[in-house]
Amino acid sequence: MRLYEFEGKQLFRKSNIPVPEGHLVSSPAEAYNTVASLKHAVALKAQVLTGGRGKAGGVKLADGPNEAKTHAEQLFKLKIKGFPVERVLIEPKLDIKQEFYVGVTIDRANYKLVLIASGEGGVDIEETAEKHPEKIVRKSFSVEDELFTFDAVDIAKKIGVPGALLRKAAGIIVNLYKMFKVYDAKLVEINPLVLTAGDELIAADSRVSLDDDAVFRHADLKEMGIEKRHEEGEMTEREKRATEWGIPYLDLDGDIGMFPGGAGFGIMGNDFIHYYGGKPANFMDSGGGPSPERIAKMLVLLDENPNVKTIFGARFGGISRCDDFAKGVIMFLKEHGLSKPMVMRMTGNMWREGVRLFEEAKKEDPSLMEKVEFHGIETPIEEISKRAVELARQQGVK
Amino acid sequence: MRLYEFEGKQLFRKSNIPVPEGHLVSSPAEAYNTVASLKHAVALKAQVLTGGRGKAGGVKLADGPNEAKTHAEQLFKLKIKGFPVERVLIEPKLDIKQEFYVGVTIDRANYKLVLIASGEGGVDIEETAEKHPEKIVRKSFSVEDELFTFDAVDIAKKIGVPGALLRKAAGIIVNLYKMFKVYDAKLVEINPLVLTAGDELIAADSRVSLDDDAVFRHADLKEMGIEKRHEEGEMTEREKRATEWGIPYLDLDGDIGMFPGGAGFGIMGNDFIHYYGGKPANFMDSGGGPSPERIAKMLVLLDENPNVKTIFGARFGGISRCDDFAKGVIMFLKEHGLSKPMVMRMTGNMWREGVRLFEEAKKEDPSLMEKVEFHGIETPIEEISKRAVELARQQGVK
Amino acid sequence: MAILVDKNSKVMVQGITGGAGKFHTERMLDYGTNIVGGVTPGKGGQAVCDRPVFDTVAECIEHTGADVSVVFLPAAAVKEAAIEAVRAGIKFLVVVPEHIPIHDMLRVREEAVKYKAAVIGGNTAGIITPGEANLGIMPDIAFAPGRVGTVSRSGSITYYVADTLSRTGYGESTCVGLGGDPVLGSTFNEILWMFEEDDKTKAVVLCGEIGGVYEEKATEIIPKMKTPVLAIIGGIFAPPGKRMGHAGAIVEGKMGTAKEKLDMLADSGAHPCKTFKDIPEILKKLGV
Amino acid sequence: MAILVDKNSKVMVQGITGGAGKFHTERMLDYGTNIVGGVTPGKGGQAVCDRPVFDTVAECIEHTGADVSVVFLPAAAVKEAAIEAVRAGIKFLVVVPEHIPIHDMLRVREEAVKYKAAVIGGNTAGIITPGEANLGIMPDIAFAPGRVGTVSRSGSITYYVADTLSRTGYGESTCVGLGGDPVLGSTFNEILWMFEEDDKTKAVVLCGEIGGVYEEKATEIIPKMKTPVLAIIGGIFAPPGKRMGHAGAIVEGKMGTAKEKLDMLADSGAHPCKTFKDIPEILKKLGV
């Protein structure tokens, strides 16, 4: 889960990494008042959960409160990669002599932590890495390894930190590495780490991503207002609703409602639809072992989506049981009703019980399943995919 | 540095090791009021920095405030191995079903941490260890090793913790081990770890000794009122004075004032005096590289000690320089004067400069050195020791 | 022969007294899996499905000879459980729970390597050697004994592949779920090599997915294999995932898109498949 | 030959720009010690006594070929400095500062063992191979080249023994101060064995002291030595030290009193000495 710049800087401060004194404001008026109370030039920085802020005009400099207010008005109207700006961080304008880059992340292929540093910080660091790999210093660690000051001194020296500041820079690098471990991070970046005209080293920006699965063991995050959240991305209304219901869901621009079991086939099913000439209207994942209620809600999302012409259902019961799946589908059909055709396949754990439930429901109300084409293990999933594309076409023709 | 029971229990509480709710009192009246406000039987426990408290009558049980007051009056009059009782810890009386022992210490010979546990806690644990070593569970760790819960479960099981309490006991063991590492301890003991009639596990007593050389990195100790202190031992007035001056000093019952350089010869010099039939009046150590002021103070301690008949001085300049030593002796002779004979030997780093200083001082005031027999490297230290014994005898005869 | 588990494997269940532990122990036993006991600290002496419960893995091994373990525990408890297992001598561990903290899995991997144990998961459907042993949560309906090995990052894909291989008569030697978490106990590489060395396995199906780096890593080992490898990758039409910061881009470079994964695998000698029905067609051509 | 250091040792000083570092660098150079450089992070490029200063040990080694290091730093900085040194390839390290936290020294010892480096100290007066190299703070006046090795826990005892050996014409091959701290980088054992393997050393004087366990440990190795060992122990008439809790008593048993140490050493084959003048007398009897 990605943190806002100001949140990342809270963690920096707690980890003894120097950051500028910041003020978070939510309106142009607040920006005016804040800058009026300060005696120095400031930077106004839009707080959004995405990169590319600078290029999108999300950072402005101001000499006084009036200018700050004008800039803030613009910033609060801005959308950066679709993200609205709701808060602006005001910090003293820095007199920059040099910019460094320091980051720590996980090298999954090799099961290591990697520290990366460069004497050429800033937004072009990836280009530097590609064109001048010699300007990037990398060091790998096992997850239990300590980073010692002497190694950090070596790294600081290699990226060109001046002698008198070597110890200070090494301290920042060590503290960043410790912070990465202490907070179960996936990524921590100081970019840029600024050397000011006054020979101070200061973290001018933060980029921090934590492991959502480890937030439970960091009670102090909650105290700082940092709670478990999804990765970046602006959500549609439907996505927000799905999130509230705890269903991983993403709108796409096609017309086939995807109702899969399992994240793996959730992704591959989309490919299948494409292969047979169709376009999915969404991604969806039921999560492991969904309850009948959740299954029903998944169908509500699709049925109420006007873009969806037909629904493609696929359930291979693993940890998720076919009986629970059948219960959920029946619950949906009874309480909500299906307004478009659905083709589905169900097999796997407890499939016999699932089939029995469908048969009983049909006996009770013969019209209940009339829009559902039901298949079992005997029909390959490719056939079901093809049929969904066909059904969508037929709907389009109508 | 040893902690009081109540201090150790503060650390236990911080480390999530359950301890009884305690109240520290400094007078019988306070004891009365405290117990009056409690609705249960209590234990009153003298707080002293030594073992053998139980056998010395330092722990009393009371059912109500009057009894508590009577006991407290006795406790505050008590001296345990010479230690006066200044504070008493009042805790609920425990209904004990079983007593365990859990401790962690350092195995210096093998450079390991050792966890020790037993199903037979209490004051006789050492006897158990000797007579029934099979009743003692030991496990060694490298200083960087983690103690995992599964290992702690195994240990808890081996010492006979009942199944339903295995996880809880394992948690306590893991937390004790963590506390040992977090606070740079030399020793942590829960003895006894009590299993109550109500099936609670609780640390009924604490014994904690921290590494004085590592206290600087545990700011929270100071917040808890735990400051760097010397090991156990009641001090004489002279020892207190020495401690204030920062000089390691111990009174002995002989008559030769020992004024050595270096802790090693500080100890061995005492043996030498014994070999030649004398008895030292003290141990002393100058510490590494003492200033002339400290050297002068060391002599003041000896000269003002009425038991001292003669002073035995030995300086082999290593990190301590002979010129500083000479300056200190001359400072003492000028400002304080020597009231008894002294035999001394000086050699080592900067000895020439030291000798020059003595000669200059003598030139200035020929009487300054008249009570001092001065030797250099040419006289073996055995001769000096012998001479000191002789001088003391002569003084005794007078 | 089969890889990792067969009918002679002595299987223990860590977390056997929990809800999921009990439910799946019963299922696994129904399949014929040789479950010999389980572990729940504090519940030693009890029994689940007539199998004895112990307080520690070491005790369970001592009394039952267990050599394989399946973990059904909350994510937060997995790190210690896995370290306990490999330190006690378990040589193969199946980690079913999902949402295990990444730093924990890095540590588990380190311990497993140190103790020469194989770990699959977290978030794996498990492993099945059809007709012999089923460890985890895989639905047995899809599987039939046979001569193709499968290794996959996704449970549901595993089932579809099995379904396809069963229906077309190939069946499976062993089917391994690597798991869906971002950092896994094993990668394709280790499993591919086990299949390479397994007599019964005549071809391997590698099922990958957009994101991560394990498919790319597999291209280091495929050229060294004599056993043919078929590859199917999910997410060809999915929008590309976001890189994690500059550091992520620098460390993982261009890795991660499904298309590139499939191309790289094909370049390394694997046979690319679009949908499941390509699999039997390619196997037929290869004369498997 | 000599043990650990001789005139060919290339010595660096960690903390060379500090007060004690500078003072003793000058002294060591005066003695003829081959000091090639020093380290103080942030002061690379400066010079002390005409010797270059570097930011890291690795740089110092790269430019000077240093193989031995002497540490003059505050106690709190020793752990990292020592780990830096042994990881960078220093094979012998002299730790002069005292009051090093015990847990730090346990860690330093572990790293030293891992990297096959020898460490003496903390709180050591250092090491001297008379006429060749003097590392630390020992006063050169006491020492003369010769054929007896000395190993001691106390600086001052070292000097008296040296003084005695010089005056009686034996002199010393190498004199090693183990240090006075409770946990030390090396014990008597390692040093005794080096002396055993050194041609120049005809006898060894072991100087011990009340407290601790290193003298007792030495009785494991003395019976295996051909080189005669003389032992002198301080604190025979000192009151016994206090045990640290029950755990201390259980771990260290009856170890620690000076009398028992001397008796155990004698039982293991060492020649016990009361005062320094016993040393030359025993050496004479042994025909050294």
PDB file of C-alpha atoms in Angstrom, chain C residues 41-227:
ATOM      1  CA  PRO C  41       0.963 -26.281  20.548  1.00  0.00           C
ATOM      2  CA  GLY C  42      -0.967 -26.850  23.757  1.00  0.00           C
ATOM      3  CA  LYS C  43      -3.171 -29.555  22.235  1.00  0.00           C
ATOM      4  CA  GLY C  44      -0.699 -32.413  22.326  1.00  0.00           C
ATOM      5  CA  GLY C  45      -2.445 -35.670  23.223  1.00  0.00           C
ATOM      6  CA  GLN C  46      -5.669 -34.907  21.372  1.00  0.00           C
ATOM      7  CA  ALA C  47      -6.610 -36.550  18.055  1.00  0.00           C
ATOM      8  CA  VAL C  48      -8.158 -35.332  14.796  1.00  0.00           C
ATOM      9  CA  CYS C  49      -9.582 -37.904  12.355  1.00  0.00           C
ATOM     10  CA  ASP C  50      -7.911 -40.520  14.526  1.00  0.00           C
ATOM     11  CA  ARG C  51      -4.542 -38.942  13.919  1.00  0.00           C
ATOM     12  CA  PRO C  52      -2.477 -37.908  16.982  1.00  0.00           C
ATOM     13  CA  VAL C  53      -1.866 -34.228  17.740  1.00  0.00           C
ATOM     14  CA  PHE C  54       1.478 -33.038  19.143  1.00  0.00           C
ATOM     15  CA  ASP C  55       2.741 -29.829  20.712  1.00  0.00           C
ATOM     16  CA  THR C  56       5.750 -29.478  18.447  1.00  0.00           C
ATOM     17  CA  VAL C  57       6.839 -30.607  15.015  1.00  0.00           C
ATOM     18  CA  ALA C  58       9.852 -32.340  16.522  1.00  0.00           C
ATOM     19  CA  GLU C  59       7.601 -34.510  18.681  1.00  0.00           C
ATOM     20  CA  CYS C  60       5.354 -35.320  15.752  1.00  0.00           C
ATOM     21  CA  ILE C  61       8.348 -36.423  13.678  1.00  0.00           C
ATOM     22  CA  GLU C  62       9.721 -38.439  16.562  1.00  0.00           C
ATOM     23  CA  HIS C  63       6.492 -40.373  17.032  1.00  0.00           C
ATOM     24  CA  THR C  64       5.177 -40.655  13.480  1.00  0.00           C
ATOM     25  CA  GLY C  65       8.189 -40.332  11.196  1.00  0.00           C
ATOM     26  CA  ALA C  66       6.494 -37.472   9.329  1.00  0.00           C
ATOM     27  CA  ASP C  67       8.626 -36.054   6.502  1.00  0.00           C
ATOM     28  CA  VAL C  68       6.179 -33.682   4.813  1.00  0.00           C
ATOM     29  CA  SER C  69       3.976 -30.990   6.325  1.00  0.00           C
ATOM     30  CA  VAL C  70       0.938 -29.000   5.249  1.00  0.00           C
ATOM     31  CA  VAL C  71       0.316 -25.697   7.025  1.00  0.00           C
ATOM     32  CA  PHE C  72      -3.215 -24.505   7.842  1.00  0.00           C
ATOM     33  CA  LEU C  73      -2.592 -21.570  10.162  1.00  0.00           C
ATOM     34  CA  PRO C  74      -3.276 -17.838  10.211  1.00  0.00           C
ATOM     35  CA  ALA C  75      -0.857 -15.901   8.004  1.00  0.00           C
ATOM     36  CA  ALA C  76       0.824 -14.285  11.011  1.00  0.00           C
ATOM     37  CA  ALA C  77       1.795 -17.702  12.393  1.00  0.00           C
ATOM     38  CA  VAL C  78       3.307 -19.090   9.190  1.00  0.00           C
ATOM     39  CA  LYS C  79       6.840 -17.774   9.584  1.00  0.00           C
ATOM     40  CA  GLU C  80       7.485 -19.542  12.866  1.00  0.00           C
ATOM     41  CA  ALA C  81       5.609 -22.681  11.804  1.00  0.00           C
ATOM     42  CA  ALA C  82       7.679 -22.973   8.648  1.00  0.00           C
ATOM     43  CA  ILE C  83      10.962 -22.355  10.454  1.00  0.00           C
ATOM     44  CA  GLU C  84       9.971 -24.900  13.083  1.00  0.00           C
ATOM     45  CA  ALA C  85       9.190 -27.468  10.398  1.00  0.00           C
ATOM     46  CA  VAL C  86      12.389 -27.143   8.386  1.00  0.00           C
ATOM     47  CA  ARG C  87      14.574 -26.939  11.489  1.00  0.00           C
ATOM     48  CA  ALA C  88      12.943 -30.091  12.846  1.00  0.00           C
ATOM     49  CA  GLY C  89      13.786 -31.912   9.632  1.00  0.00           C
ATOM     50  CA  ILE C  90      10.701 -31.632   7.408  1.00  0.00           C
ATOM     51  CA  LYS C  91      11.979 -31.736   3.839  1.00  0.00           C
ATOM     52  CA  PHE C  92       8.848 -30.567   2.052  1.00  0.00           C
ATOM     53  CA  LEU C  93       6.367 -28.012   3.278  1.00  0.00           C
ATOM     54  CA  VAL C  94       3.061 -26.879   1.765  1.00  0.00           C
ATOM     55  CA  VAL C  95       1.989 -23.411   2.909  1.00  0.00           C
ATOM     56  CA  VAL C  96      -1.712 -22.952   2.158  1.00  0.00           C
ATOM     57  CA  PRO C  97      -2.524 -19.634   3.926  1.00  0.00           C
ATOM     58  CA  GLU C  98      -2.491 -16.423   1.921  1.00  0.00           C
ATOM     59  CA  HIS C  99      -1.513 -12.857   2.892  1.00  0.00           C
ATOM     60  CA  ILE C 100       1.728 -13.871   4.542  1.00  0.00           C
ATOM     61  CA  PRO C 101       3.919 -10.802   5.164  1.00  0.00           C
ATOM     62  CA  ILE C 102       6.586 -10.615   2.463  1.00  0.00           C
ATOM     63  CA  HIS C 103       9.498 -10.156   4.863  1.00  0.00           C
ATOM     64  CA  ASP C 104       8.348 -13.340   6.621  1.00  0.00           C
ATOM     65  CA  MET C 105       8.453 -15.320   3.387  1.00  0.00           C
ATOM     66  CA  LEU C 106      11.936 -14.007   2.601  1.00  0.00           C
ATOM     67  CA  ARG C 107      13.023 -15.373   5.948  1.00  0.00           C
ATOM     68  CA  VAL C 108      11.234 -18.682   5.421  1.00  0.00           C
ATOM     69  CA  ARG C 109      12.942 -19.102   2.068  1.00  0.00           C
ATOM     70  CA  GLU C 110      16.321 -18.472   3.658  1.00  0.00           C
ATOM     71  CA  GLU C 111      15.750 -21.070   6.353  1.00  0.00           C
ATOM     72  CA  ALA C 112      14.423 -23.569   3.805  1.00  0.00           C
ATOM     73  CA  VAL C 113      17.519 -23.148   1.641  1.00  0.00           C
ATOM     74  CA  LYS C 114      19.728 -23.477   4.698  1.00  0.00           C
ATOM     75  CA  TYR C 115      18.033 -26.696   5.797  1.00  0.00           C
ATOM     76  CA  LYS C 116      17.694 -28.026   2.243  1.00  0.00           C
ATOM     77  CA  ALA C 117      13.915 -28.170   2.427  1.00  0.00           C
ATOM     78  CA  ALA C 118      11.424 -27.382  -0.329  1.00  0.00           C
ATOM     79  CA  VAL C 119       8.556 -25.028   0.440  1.00  0.00           C
ATOM     80  CA  ILE C 120       5.562 -24.254  -1.790  1.00  0.00           C
ATOM     81  CA  GLY C 121       3.204 -21.332  -1.171  1.00  0.00           C
ATOM     82  CA  GLY C 122       2.033 -19.213   0.525  1.00  0.00           C
ATOM     83  CA  ASN C 123      -1.367 -19.008  -0.973  1.00  0.00           C
ATOM     84  CA  THR C 124      -0.965 -22.319  -2.760  1.00  0.00           C
ATOM     85  CA  ALA C 125      -3.761 -24.753  -3.542  1.00  0.00           C
ATOM     86  CA  GLY C 126      -1.181 -27.387  -2.708  1.00  0.00           C
ATOM     87  CA  ILE C 127       0.234 -30.354  -4.528  1.00  0.00           C
ATOM     88  CA  ILE C 128      -1.298 -33.540  -5.825  1.00  0.00           C
ATOM     89  CA  THR C 129       0.242 -36.740  -7.111  1.00  0.00           C
ATOM     90  CA  PRO C 130      -2.948 -38.228  -8.550  1.00  0.00           C
ATOM     91  CA  GLY C 131      -3.944 -41.553  -7.046  1.00  0.00           C
ATOM     92  CA  GLU C 132      -1.335 -41.237  -4.314  1.00  0.00           C
ATOM     93  CA  ALA C 133      -1.468 -38.061  -2.255  1.00  0.00           C
ATOM     94  CA  ASN C 134      -3.323 -34.770  -2.225  1.00  0.00           C
ATOM     95  CA  LEU C 135      -1.883 -32.077   0.027  1.00  0.00           C
ATOM     96  CA  GLY C 136      -3.706 -28.798   0.340  1.00  0.00           C
ATOM     97  CA  ILE C 137      -7.068 -27.764  -0.992  1.00  0.00           C
ATOM     98  CA  MET C 138      -7.137 -29.021  -4.562  1.00  0.00           C
ATOM     99  CA  PRO C 139     -10.386 -30.591  -5.779  1.00  0.00           C
ATOM    100  CA  ASP C 140      -9.644 -34.215  -6.627  1.00  0.00           C
ATOM    101  CA  ILE C 141     -12.326 -34.390  -9.308  1.00  0.00           C
ATOM    102  CA  ALA C 142     -10.069 -32.756 -11.889  1.00  0.00           C
ATOM    103  CA  PHE C 143      -7.079 -35.047 -11.527  1.00  0.00           C
ATOM    104  CA  ALA C 144      -6.073 -38.379 -13.002  1.00  0.00           C
ATOM    105  CA  PRO C 145      -2.749 -40.247 -12.750  1.00  0.00           C
ATOM    106  CA  GLY C 146      -0.579 -39.792 -15.797  1.00  0.00           C
ATOM    107  CA  ARG C 147       2.611 -38.548 -17.381  1.00  0.00           C
ATOM    108  CA  VAL C 148       2.509 -34.739 -17.464  1.00  0.00           C
ATOM    109  CA  GLY C 149       3.815 -32.563 -14.665  1.00  0.00           C
ATOM    110  CA  THR C 150       2.157 -29.241 -13.955  1.00  0.00           C
ATOM    111  CA  VAL C 151       3.519 -26.255 -12.087  1.00  0.00           C
ATOM    112  CA  SER C 152       1.430 -23.150 -11.646  1.00  0.00           C
ATOM    113  CA  ARG C 153       1.128 -19.874  -9.752  1.00  0.00           C
ATOM    114  CA  SER C 154      -2.652 -20.103  -9.692  1.00  0.00           C
ATOM    115  CA  GLY C 155      -4.947 -22.707  -8.145  1.00  0.00           C
ATOM    116  CA  SER C 156      -7.778 -22.215 -10.594  1.00  0.00           C
ATOM    117  CA  ILE C 157      -5.507 -22.505 -13.642  1.00  0.00           C
ATOM    118  CA  THR C 158      -4.114 -25.704 -12.183  1.00  0.00           C
ATOM    119  CA  TYR C 159      -7.606 -27.181 -12.091  1.00  0.00           C
ATOM    120  CA  TYR C 160      -8.391 -26.268 -15.695  1.00  0.00           C
ATOM    121  CA  VAL C 161      -5.134 -27.739 -16.913  1.00  0.00           C
ATOM    122  CA  ALA C 162      -5.760 -30.914 -14.926  1.00  0.00           C
ATOM    123  CA  ASP C 163      -9.287 -31.103 -16.271  1.00  0.00           C
ATOM    124  CA  THR C 164      -7.900 -30.799 -19.817  1.00  0.00           C
ATOM    125  CA  LEU C 165      -5.146 -33.377 -19.271  1.00  0.00           C
ATOM    126  CA  SER C 166      -7.557 -35.824 -17.652  1.00  0.00           C
ATOM    127  CA  ARG C 167     -10.131 -35.465 -20.385  1.00  0.00           C
ATOM    128  CA  THR C 168      -7.512 -36.047 -23.097  1.00  0.00           C
ATOM    129  CA  GLY C 169      -6.006 -39.081 -21.397  1.00  0.00           C
ATOM    130  CA  TYR C 170      -2.591 -37.684 -20.494  1.00  0.00           C
ATOM    131  CA  GLY C 171      -3.201 -37.318 -16.801  1.00  0.00           C
ATOM    132  CA  GLU C 172      -0.627 -35.912 -14.439  1.00  0.00           C
ATOM    133  CA  SER C 173       2.480 -37.229 -12.709  1.00  0.00           C
ATOM    134  CA  THR C 174       2.415 -34.494 -10.088  1.00  0.00           C
ATOM    135  CA  CYS C 175       0.711 -31.103 -10.059  1.00  0.00           C
ATOM    136  CA  VAL C 176       2.436 -28.373  -8.034  1.00  0.00           C
ATOM    137  CA  GLY C 177       0.861 -25.079  -7.029  1.00  0.00           C
ATOM    138  CA  LEU C 178       3.597 -22.514  -6.400  1.00  0.00           C
ATOM    139  CA  GLY C 179       1.094 -20.162  -4.813  1.00  0.00           C
ATOM    140  CA  GLY C 180      -0.263 -16.744  -5.588  1.00  0.00           C
ATOM    141  CA  ASP C 181       1.617 -14.555  -3.110  1.00  0.00           C
ATOM    142  CA  PRO C 182       4.207 -12.059  -4.359  1.00  0.00           C
ATOM    143  CA  VAL C 183       7.118 -13.896  -2.743  1.00  0.00           C
ATOM    144  CA  LEU C 184       6.967 -17.694  -2.843  1.00  0.00           C
ATOM    145  CA  GLY C 185       8.753 -20.516  -1.099  1.00  0.00           C
ATOM    146  CA  SER C 186       9.739 -22.067  -4.420  1.00  0.00           C
ATOM    147  CA  THR C 187       9.974 -20.729  -7.955  1.00  0.00           C
ATOM    148  CA  PHE C 188       9.348 -22.522 -11.237  1.00  0.00           C
ATOM    149  CA  ASN C 189      13.032 -23.327 -11.443  1.00  0.00           C
ATOM    150  CA  GLU C 190      13.303 -25.770  -8.586  1.00  0.00           C
ATOM    151  CA  ILE C 191      10.128 -27.596  -9.586  1.00  0.00           C
ATOM    152  CA  LEU C 192      11.040 -27.768 -13.274  1.00  0.00           C
ATOM    153  CA  TRP C 193      14.310 -29.396 -12.357  1.00  0.00           C
ATOM    154  CA  MET C 194      12.577 -31.987 -10.181  1.00  0.00           C
ATOM    155  CA  PHE C 195      10.319 -32.865 -13.098  1.00  0.00           C
ATOM    156  CA  GLU C 196      13.358 -33.074 -15.358  1.00  0.00           C
ATOM    157  CA  GLU C 197      14.825 -35.674 -13.042  1.00  0.00           C
ATOM    158  CA  ASP C 198      11.552 -37.608 -12.660  1.00  0.00           C
ATOM    159  CA  ASP C 199      11.201 -40.675 -14.883  1.00  0.00           C
ATOM    160  CA  LYS C 200       7.443 -40.621 -14.856  1.00  0.00           C
ATOM    161  CA  THR C 201       7.144 -37.070 -16.116  1.00  0.00           C
ATOM    162  CA  LYS C 202       7.273 -36.910 -19.918  1.00  0.00           C
ATOM    163  CA  ALA C 203       6.384 -33.222 -20.303  1.00  0.00           C
ATOM    164  CA  VAL C 204       5.757 -30.242 -18.049  1.00  0.00           C
ATOM    165  CA  VAL C 205       3.108 -27.572 -18.269  1.00  0.00           C
ATOM    166  CA  LEU C 206       4.207 -24.255 -16.746  1.00  0.00           C
ATOM    167  CA  CYS C 207       1.294 -21.977 -15.935  1.00  0.00           C
ATOM    168  CA  GLY C 208       2.362 -18.407 -15.352  1.00  0.00           C
ATOM    169  CA  GLU C 209       0.718 -15.092 -14.928  1.00  0.00           C
ATOM    170  CA  ILE C 210       1.259 -11.384 -15.415  1.00  0.00           C
ATOM    171  CA  GLY C 211       3.487  -9.734 -12.773  1.00  0.00           C
ATOM    172  CA  GLY C 212       6.400 -10.990 -10.787  1.00  0.00           C
ATOM    173  CA  VAL C 213       9.659 -12.405 -12.058  1.00  0.00           C
ATOM    174  CA  TYR C 214       9.501 -16.148 -11.654  1.00  0.00           C
ATOM    175  CA  GLU C 215       8.583 -16.957 -15.280  1.00  0.00           C
ATOM    176  CA  GLU C 216      11.548 -14.919 -16.497  1.00  0.00           C
ATOM    177  CA  LYS C 217      13.812 -16.766 -14.078  1.00  0.00           C
ATOM    178  CA  ALA C 218      12.538 -20.057 -15.524  1.00  0.00           C
ATOM    179  CA  THR C 219      14.103 -19.219 -18.865  1.00  0.00           C
ATOM    180  CA  GLU C 220      17.480 -19.846 -17.231  1.00  0.00           C
ATOM    181  CA  ILE C 221      16.637 -23.476 -16.647  1.00  0.00           C
ATOM    182  CA  ILE C 222      14.374 -24.524 -19.526  1.00  0.00           C
ATOM    183  CA  PRO C 223      17.224 -24.657 -22.079  1.00  0.00           C
ATOM    184  CA  LYS C 224      18.990 -27.155 -19.830  1.00  0.00           C
ATOM    185  CA  MET C 225      16.013 -29.518 -19.735  1.00  0.00           C
ATOM    186  CA  LYS C 226      15.418 -32.553 -21.925  1.00  0.00           C
ATOM    187  CA  THR C 227      11.789 -32.846 -20.845  1.00  0.00           C
TER     188      THR C 227
END
